[in-house]
């Protein structure tokens, strides 16, 4: 779903096309937008993009689910810098635990605030097929302290139509995918859906690809976010490769506007065109994708502070993710070479110190020597490793940090060294690190150097929109 919003940027060269599409632009009511909002800023603009997985209308045959209540399948906040040449999209996991402020329902009533609940619950407030984008916008503004200038909602059918209009999008998968990977409740593996390796997907198959959660990577929604981010880059590259002209872009603009719902500020052809024109010079090399700093909290995702606050503060100050000023003060202040290296990101956590923390390491996979490798990493950060061994089972996907009474803080510090690690309480004294296959695939201790490779940092690293999707099958 996320790629549709970027088409707004790409169709700017065919302004005359928008004038034909005025009647196809749907808007949501601004009545539900909170009156208590962050102040407006001249430091760039912020666009909230919501992917809706409503099963109503044309989406019913694509969603594969039950019910007609609109739900938020994915969401990200796109910050377009004041220089109109750089942008960063910050994904917010749908399972992230947040506070949802008071929101207006279709009956006109305002709900009571909700605390420590899943982020995607905001979009479902009111239980309507079209969802509640105003409530999601209120939630994001409260979470980030940033004013959302525009909100765009994209649905299933629009995503499928867009990928078909562009002639398919190239992707890569690290392994074969079967029907049960799409529907985990199936009693059997089912038929092959995607074969391992490079291929082109469109329509329903493109939708299936970006929605795969099980049987690939670590099986988490975080892993799916990484795959969706990579898909966007591949989609944009495909569009640009076809040429930015009316013949190629008008069908894409039609597909986009047919499936978008926008805030009233974008609710006309002229406004949408003006918005697009303001961002038409953003280069793919300067469009980055990150995930809000996070860690697992049981089966859910917790947003990690002060890391997240540092990220929002950087965007509020219009600093690029390498810590530079993007307010237009010369080339040196624009964030540099677009390489995706964020080692100096203001969102990066401080160096991790395990001084005073003792733990044992267990290999929960069939990869030989993994526990010894992790022990070396831990010792390099000052941890005391009391021993290494093989876990009772070798089918762990994510790394788990088990902690006994009074050791939660130390366990959370430990988790920062392992990509996607989650912490869980145990009656057993001390701390046990049980390594999963996610660590075998990505053993870099990048929490102390590069945001994103550990569960408390920004996603799985900063990704540029122009990266080669097929260069690294782990994107699958």
CSV table of N, CA and C in Angstrom, one decimal, residues 383-470:
chain,number,residue,atom,x,y,z
A,383,UNK,N,29.8,-7.6,28.7
A,383,UNK,CA,29.0,-8.6,29.4
A,383,UNK,C,29.9,-9.7,30.0
A,384,UNK,N,29.5,-10.3,31.0
A,384,UNK,CA,30.1,-11.5,31.5
A,384,UNK,C,29.3,-12.8,31.1
A,385,UNK,N,29.9,-13.6,30.2
A,385,UNK,CA,29.2,-14.8,29.7
A,385,UNK,C,29.6,-16.0,30.6
A,386,UNK,N,28.6,-16.5,31.3
A,386,UNK,CA,28.9,-17.6,32.3
A,386,UNK,C,29.0,-19.0,31.6
A,387,UNK,N,28.5,-19.0,30.3
A,387,UNK,CA,28.6,-20.3,29.6
A,387,UNK,C,27.8,-20.3,28.3
A,388,UNK,N,28.1,-21.2,27.4
A,388,UNK,CA,27.4,-21.4,26.2
A,388,UNK,C,26.9,-22.8,26.1
A,389,UNK,N,25.8,-23.0,25.4
A,389,UNK,CA,25.3,-24.4,25.2
A,389,UNK,C,24.3,-24.4,24.1
A,390,UNK,N,23.8,-25.6,23.8
A,390,UNK,CA,22.7,-25.8,22.8
A,390,UNK,C,21.4,-25.7,23.5
A,391,UNK,N,20.4,-25.0,23.0
A,391,UNK,CA,19.1,-24.9,23.6
A,391,UNK,C,18.3,-26.2,23.5
A,392,UNK,N,17.3,-26.3,24.3
A,392,UNK,CA,16.5,-27.6,24.3
A,392,UNK,C,15.9,-27.8,22.9
A,393,UNK,N,15.6,-26.8,22.2
A,393,UNK,CA,15.1,-26.9,20.8
A,393,UNK,C,15.8,-26.0,19.9
A,394,UNK,N,15.9,-26.4,18.6
A,394,UNK,CA,16.7,-25.7,17.6
A,394,UNK,C,15.9,-25.1,16.5
A,395,UNK,N,14.6,-24.6,16.9
A,395,UNK,CA,13.7,-24.1,15.9
A,395,UNK,C,13.3,-22.7,16.2
A,396,UNK,N,14.2,-22.0,17.0
A,396,UNK,CA,13.9,-20.6,17.3
A,396,UNK,C,14.1,-19.7,16.1
A,397,UNK,N,13.1,-18.8,15.9
A,397,UNK,CA,13.3,-17.8,14.8
A,397,UNK,C,13.8,-16.5,15.3
A,398,UNK,N,13.2,-15.9,16.3
A,398,UNK,CA,13.6,-14.7,16.9
A,398,UNK,C,14.5,-15.0,18.1
A,399,UNK,N,15.4,-14.1,18.4
A,399,UNK,CA,16.2,-14.3,19.6
A,399,UNK,C,15.4,-13.9,20.8
A,400,UNK,N,15.4,-14.7,21.9
A,400,UNK,CA,14.7,-14.4,23.1
A,400,UNK,C,15.7,-14.2,24.3
A,401,UNK,N,15.4,-13.1,25.0
A,401,UNK,CA,16.2,-12.8,26.2
A,401,UNK,C,15.3,-13.1,27.4
A,402,UNK,N,15.5,-14.3,28.1
A,402,UNK,CA,14.8,-14.6,29.3
A,402,UNK,C,15.4,-14.0,30.5
A,403,UNK,N,14.6,-13.5,31.4
A,403,UNK,CA,15.2,-12.8,32.6
A,403,UNK,C,14.4,-13.2,33.9
A,404,UNK,N,15.2,-13.4,34.9
A,404,UNK,CA,14.6,-13.7,36.2
A,404,UNK,C,14.2,-12.5,37.0
A,405,UNK,N,13.7,-12.6,38.2
A,405,UNK,CA,13.2,-11.5,39.0
A,405,UNK,C,14.3,-10.4,39.2
A,406,UNK,N,13.9,-9.2,38.9
A,406,UNK,CA,14.8,-8.1,39.1
A,406,UNK,C,15.8,-7.8,38.0
A,407,UNK,N,15.7,-8.5,36.9
A,407,UNK,CA,16.7,-8.4,35.8
A,407,UNK,C,16.1,-7.9,34.5
A,408,UNK,N,14.9,-7.3,34.6
A,408,UNK,CA,14.3,-6.8,33.3
A,408,UNK,C,15.1,-5.8,32.6
A,409,UNK,N,15.6,-4.8,33.4
A,409,UNK,CA,16.4,-3.7,32.8
A,409,UNK,C,17.7,-4.2,32.1
A,410,UNK,N,18.3,-5.2,32.8
A,410,UNK,CA,19.5,-5.8,32.2
A,410,UNK,C,19.2,-6.6,30.9
A,411,UNK,N,18.1,-7.2,30.9
A,411,UNK,CA,17.6,-8.0,29.8
A,411,UNK,C,17.4,-7.1,28.6
A,412,UNK,N,16.8,-6.0,28.8
A,412,UNK,CA,16.5,-5.0,27.8
A,412,UNK,C,17.8,-4.4,27.2
A,413,UNK,N,18.8,-4.2,28.1
A,413,UNK,CA,20.1,-3.8,27.6
A,413,UNK,C,20.7,-4.8,26.7
A,414,UNK,N,20.6,-6.1,27.1
A,414,UNK,CA,21.1,-7.2,26.3
A,414,UNK,C,20.4,-7.3,24.9
A,415,UNK,N,19.1,-7.1,24.9
A,415,UNK,CA,18.3,-7.2,23.7
A,415,UNK,C,18.8,-6.2,22.6
A,416,UNK,N,19.4,-5.1,23.0
A,416,UNK,CA,19.8,-4.1,22.1
A,416,UNK,C,20.9,-4.6,21.1
A,417,UNK,N,21.5,-5.7,21.5
A,417,UNK,CA,22.6,-6.2,20.6
A,417,UNK,C,22.1,-7.2,19.5
A,418,UNK,N,20.8,-7.6,19.6
A,418,UNK,CA,20.4,-8.6,18.7
A,418,UNK,C,19.1,-8.2,17.9
A,419,UNK,N,19.2,-8.3,16.6
A,419,UNK,CA,18.2,-7.9,15.7
A,419,UNK,C,16.8,-8.6,16.1
A,420,UNK,N,15.8,-7.8,16.3
A,420,UNK,CA,14.5,-8.3,16.5
A,420,UNK,C,14.3,-9.1,17.8
A,421,UNK,N,15.2,-9.0,18.8
A,421,UNK,CA,15.1,-9.8,20.0
A,421,UNK,C,14.0,-9.3,20.8
A,422,UNK,N,13.4,-10.2,21.6
A,422,UNK,CA,12.3,-9.9,22.5
A,422,UNK,C,12.7,-10.4,23.9
A,423,UNK,N,12.2,-9.7,24.9
A,423,UNK,CA,12.5,-10.1,26.3
A,423,UNK,C,11.2,-10.8,26.9
A,424,UNK,N,11.5,-11.7,27.8
A,424,UNK,CA,10.3,-12.4,28.4
A,424,UNK,C,10.7,-12.8,29.8
A,425,UNK,N,9.8,-12.6,30.8
A,425,UNK,CA,10.1,-12.9,32.2
A,425,UNK,C,10.1,-14.4,32.4
A,426,UNK,N,10.9,-14.9,33.4
A,426,UNK,CA,11.1,-16.3,33.7
A,426,UNK,C,11.2,-16.4,35.2
A,427,UNK,N,10.9,-17.6,35.7
A,427,UNK,CA,11.1,-17.9,37.1
A,427,UNK,C,12.6,-18.3,37.4
A,428,UNK,N,13.3,-18.6,36.3
A,428,UNK,CA,14.7,-19.0,36.5
A,428,UNK,C,15.6,-17.7,36.8
A,429,UNK,N,16.4,-17.8,37.8
A,429,UNK,CA,17.2,-16.6,38.1
A,429,UNK,C,18.2,-16.3,37.0
A,430,UNK,N,18.6,-15.0,36.9
A,430,UNK,CA,19.6,-14.7,35.9
A,430,UNK,C,19.0,-14.4,34.5
A,431,UNK,N,19.9,-14.3,33.5
A,431,UNK,CA,19.6,-14.0,32.2
A,431,UNK,C,20.1,-15.1,31.2
A,432,UNK,N,19.2,-15.5,30.3
A,432,UNK,CA,19.5,-16.5,29.3
A,432,UNK,C,19.2,-15.9,27.9
A,433,UNK,N,20.2,-15.9,27.1
A,433,UNK,CA,20.1,-15.5,25.7
A,433,UNK,C,19.9,-16.7,24.8
A,434,UNK,N,18.7,-16.9,24.2
A,434,UNK,CA,18.4,-18.0,23.3
A,434,UNK,C,18.4,-17.5,21.9
A,435,UNK,N,19.4,-17.8,21.1
A,435,UNK,CA,19.6,-17.3,19.8
A,435,UNK,C,18.6,-17.9,18.8
A,436,UNK,N,18.1,-17.0,17.9
A,436,UNK,CA,17.2,-17.5,16.9
A,436,UNK,C,17.8,-17.4,15.5
A,437,UNK,N,17.2,-17.9,14.5
A,437,UNK,CA,17.7,-17.8,13.1
A,437,UNK,C,17.9,-16.4,12.6
A,438,UNK,N,17.1,-15.5,13.2
A,438,UNK,CA,17.3,-14.1,12.8
A,438,UNK,C,18.7,-13.6,13.1
A,439,UNK,N,19.3,-14.0,14.2
A,439,UNK,CA,20.6,-13.6,14.5
A,439,UNK,C,21.6,-14.3,13.6
A,440,UNK,N,21.4,-15.5,13.2
A,440,UNK,CA,22.3,-16.2,12.2
A,440,UNK,C,22.3,-15.5,10.9
A,441,UNK,N,21.2,-14.9,10.5
A,441,UNK,CA,21.1,-14.2,9.2
A,441,UNK,C,21.6,-12.8,9.3
A,442,UNK,N,21.6,-12.2,10.5
A,442,UNK,CA,22.0,-10.8,10.6
A,442,UNK,C,22.7,-10.7,12.0
A,443,UNK,N,24.0,-11.1,12.1
A,443,UNK,CA,24.7,-11.1,13.3
A,443,UNK,C,25.4,-9.8,13.7
A,444,UNK,N,25.2,-8.8,12.9
A,444,UNK,CA,25.9,-7.5,13.1
A,444,UNK,C,25.5,-6.9,14.4
A,445,UNK,N,26.5,-6.5,15.3
A,445,UNK,CA,26.2,-5.8,16.5
A,445,UNK,C,25.9,-4.3,16.3
A,446,UNK,N,25.0,-4.0,15.4
A,446,UNK,CA,24.9,-2.6,14.9
A,446,UNK,C,24.1,-1.7,15.8
A,447,UNK,N,23.6,-2.2,17.0
A,447,UNK,CA,22.9,-1.3,17.8
A,447,UNK,C,23.8,-0.1,18.3
A,448,UNK,N,25.1,-0.4,18.5
A,448,UNK,CA,25.9,0.6,19.0
A,448,UNK,C,26.6,1.5,17.9
A,449,UNK,N,26.3,1.1,16.6
A,449,UNK,CA,26.9,1.8,15.5
A,449,UNK,C,26.0,2.3,14.5
A,450,UNK,N,25.0,1.4,14.1
A,450,UNK,CA,24.1,1.8,13.0
A,450,UNK,C,22.7,1.6,13.5
A,451,UNK,N,21.8,2.6,13.5
A,451,UNK,CA,20.4,2.5,13.9
A,451,UNK,C,19.7,1.4,13.1
A,452,UNK,N,19.0,0.6,13.8
A,452,UNK,CA,18.1,-0.3,13.1
A,452,UNK,C,18.4,-1.8,13.1
A,453,UNK,N,19.6,-2.2,13.4
A,453,UNK,CA,19.8,-3.7,13.4
A,453,UNK,C,19.5,-4.3,14.7
A,454,UNK,N,19.2,-3.5,15.8
A,454,UNK,CA,18.8,-4.1,17.0
A,454,UNK,C,17.4,-3.7,17.3
A,455,UNK,N,16.7,-4.4,18.2
A,455,UNK,CA,15.3,-4.2,18.4
A,455,UNK,C,15.0,-2.8,19.0
A,456,UNK,N,16.0,-2.1,19.6
A,456,UNK,CA,15.7,-0.8,20.1
A,456,UNK,C,16.0,0.4,19.2
A,457,UNK,N,16.4,0.1,18.0
A,457,UNK,CA,16.8,1.1,17.1
A,457,UNK,C,15.9,1.2,15.9
A,458,UNK,N,16.3,2.0,15.0
A,458,UNK,CA,15.4,2.3,13.9
A,458,UNK,C,15.3,1.2,12.9
A,459,UNK,N,14.2,0.5,12.9
A,459,UNK,CA,13.9,-0.6,12.0
A,459,UNK,C,15.0,-1.6,11.8
A,460,UNK,N,15.3,-1.9,10.6
A,460,UNK,CA,16.4,-2.8,10.3
A,460,UNK,C,17.4,-2.1,9.5
A,461,UNK,N,17.7,-0.9,9.8
A,461,UNK,CA,18.6,-0.1,9.1
A,461,UNK,C,18.0,0.9,8.2
A,462,UNK,N,18.7,1.9,7.9
A,462,UNK,CA,18.1,2.9,7.0
A,462,UNK,C,18.2,2.4,5.5
A,463,UNK,N,17.2,2.5,4.8
A,463,UNK,CA,17.1,1.9,3.4
A,463,UNK,C,16.8,3.1,2.5
A,464,UNK,N,17.6,3.1,1.4
A,464,UNK,CA,17.4,4.1,0.3
A,464,UNK,C,16.4,3.6,-0.7
A,465,UNK,N,15.6,4.4,-1.2
A,465,UNK,CA,14.6,4.0,-2.2
A,465,UNK,C,15.2,3.5,-3.5
A,466,UNK,N,16.5,3.8,-3.8
A,466,UNK,CA,17.0,3.4,-5.0
A,466,UNK,C,17.9,2.1,-4.9
A,467,UNK,N,17.9,1.4,-3.7
A,467,UNK,CA,18.6,0.2,-3.5
A,467,UNK,C,18.1,-0.9,-4.4
A,468,UNK,N,19.0,-1.8,-4.8
A,468,UNK,CA,18.6,-3.0,-5.6
A,468,UNK,C,17.9,-4.0,-4.8
A,469,UNK,N,16.6,-4.2,-5.0
A,469,UNK,CA,15.8,-5.1,-4.2
A,469,UNK,C,16.4,-6.5,-4.3
A,470,UNK,N,17.0,-6.9,-5.5
A,470,UNK,CA,17.4,-8.3,-5.6
A,470,UNK,C,18.9,-8.5,-5.3
